[in-house]
């Protein structure tokens, strides 16, 4: 049985002032609620749109694209998930050609892990 796209995208806890959402907390485009401190989110790797875990997982079980921009939600072959030992267990996630960076995103299952998209 093939894994769903939802299972391929890591969840992380949201904290105001982190990553691309430094100025305001952001809003989930599915439920239209603002992100609150400590809530679990997922950020789609290709378009970098963020959603509540429950909202995007439900969407991704019946769709394969972003609900906002319709970009394919599955990580592309260019996107790599690799752990680096040197930086406190940092995980690099990214398309090296995108120029997009997410800083300070903590993966829920590993609070010592930081996700960066380049």
C-alpha positions as MATLAB code, in Angstrom:
seq = 'XXXXXXXXXXXXXXXXXXXXXXXXXXXXXXXXXXXXXXXXXXXXXXXXXXXXXXXXXXXXXXXXXXXXXXXXXXXXXXXXXXXXXXXXXXXXXXXXXXXXXXXXXXXXXXXXXXXXXX';
ca = [
       0.000    0.000    0.000;
       1.383    3.401   -1.006;
       1.918    6.107    1.647;
      -0.310    9.140    1.384;
       1.212   12.562    0.815;
       0.036   13.566    4.304;
       2.341   10.969    5.860;
       5.370   12.273    3.941;
       5.187   15.827    5.325;
       6.503   16.341    8.879;
       4.503   18.220   11.526;
       5.985   20.871   13.805;
       4.837   23.109   16.660;
       4.088   26.710   15.746;
       5.601   29.592   17.692;
       5.019   33.226   16.716;
       8.033   34.940   15.197;
       9.513   31.811   13.620;
      10.302   30.998   10.014;
       8.405   32.783    7.268;
       5.654   33.898    9.662;
       7.766   36.402   11.600;
       5.444   39.411   11.348;
       2.071   37.822   12.023;
       1.021   34.370   13.064;
      -0.671   33.422    9.818;
      -3.994   31.772    9.114;
      -4.934   28.279    8.007;
      -6.578   28.676    4.593;
      -8.695   25.569    5.179;
     -10.406   26.362    8.515;
      -9.688   30.136    8.371;
      -8.451   30.160   11.995;
      -5.281   31.979   13.010;
      -2.347   29.850   14.066;
      -1.938   29.783   17.854;
       1.212   29.177   19.900;
       1.965   25.471   20.282;
      -0.423   24.248   17.560;
       0.851   21.584   15.194;
       1.281   22.692   11.582;
       2.569   21.258    8.335;
       4.250   23.296    5.615;
       4.003   21.954    2.080;
       7.535   21.565    0.692;
       7.005   22.929   -2.829;
       4.870   26.051   -2.251;
       5.686   26.581    1.460;
       2.027   27.176    2.452;
       1.271   26.204    6.072;
      -1.859   24.604    7.539;
      -3.078   22.962   10.750;
      -2.097   19.280   10.726;
      -5.702   18.044   10.966;
      -6.867   20.371    8.201;
      -4.158   19.570    5.645;
      -4.080   15.847    6.435;
      -7.822   15.579    5.761;
      -7.358   17.515    2.494;
      -4.374   15.423    1.377;
      -6.172   12.113    1.871;
      -8.477   13.080   -1.020;
      -6.335   15.582   -2.992;
      -2.717   15.636   -4.112;
      -2.266   19.398   -4.346;
      -2.133   22.527   -2.192;
      -5.617   23.888   -1.407;
      -4.351   27.451   -1.930;
      -2.255   27.392   -5.106;
      -2.868   23.869   -6.493;
       0.864   23.084   -6.565;
       1.583   19.370   -6.218;
       1.789   18.753   -2.462;
       4.037   15.698   -2.601;
       7.725   16.341   -2.046;
       9.418   16.331   -5.451;
      12.471   14.196   -6.162;
      14.496   17.422   -5.794;
      13.318   17.806   -2.204;
      15.472   15.860    0.196;
      14.955   14.978    3.829;
      18.348   14.393    5.347;
      19.643   14.635    8.857;
      22.925   16.339    9.630;
      24.790   15.212   12.713;
      26.787   18.405   13.252;
      24.072   20.983   13.997;
      22.231   19.391   16.888;
      20.333   17.021   14.613;
      19.172   19.614   12.079;
      17.131   18.244    9.206;
      17.532   19.840    5.798;
      14.414   19.833    3.648;
      14.552   21.603    0.388;
      14.850   22.285   -3.248;
      18.244   23.884   -3.591;
      16.984   26.068   -6.445;
      14.009   27.656   -4.648;
      15.882   30.220   -2.543;
      13.246   29.820    0.199;
      14.351   29.414    3.795;
      12.329   28.372    6.824;
      14.141   28.910   10.095;
      13.369   27.594   13.538;
      10.632   25.105   12.719;
      10.590   22.385   15.346;
       9.472   18.936   14.225;
       6.829   17.677   16.672;
       8.305   14.232   17.114;
      11.850   15.602   17.512;
      11.979   19.019   19.240;
      15.733   19.115   18.613;
      15.160   19.025   14.819;
      15.044   22.192   12.704;
      13.629   22.207    9.159;
      15.299   24.425    6.578;
      14.164   24.820    2.952;
      16.708   26.390    0.634;
];
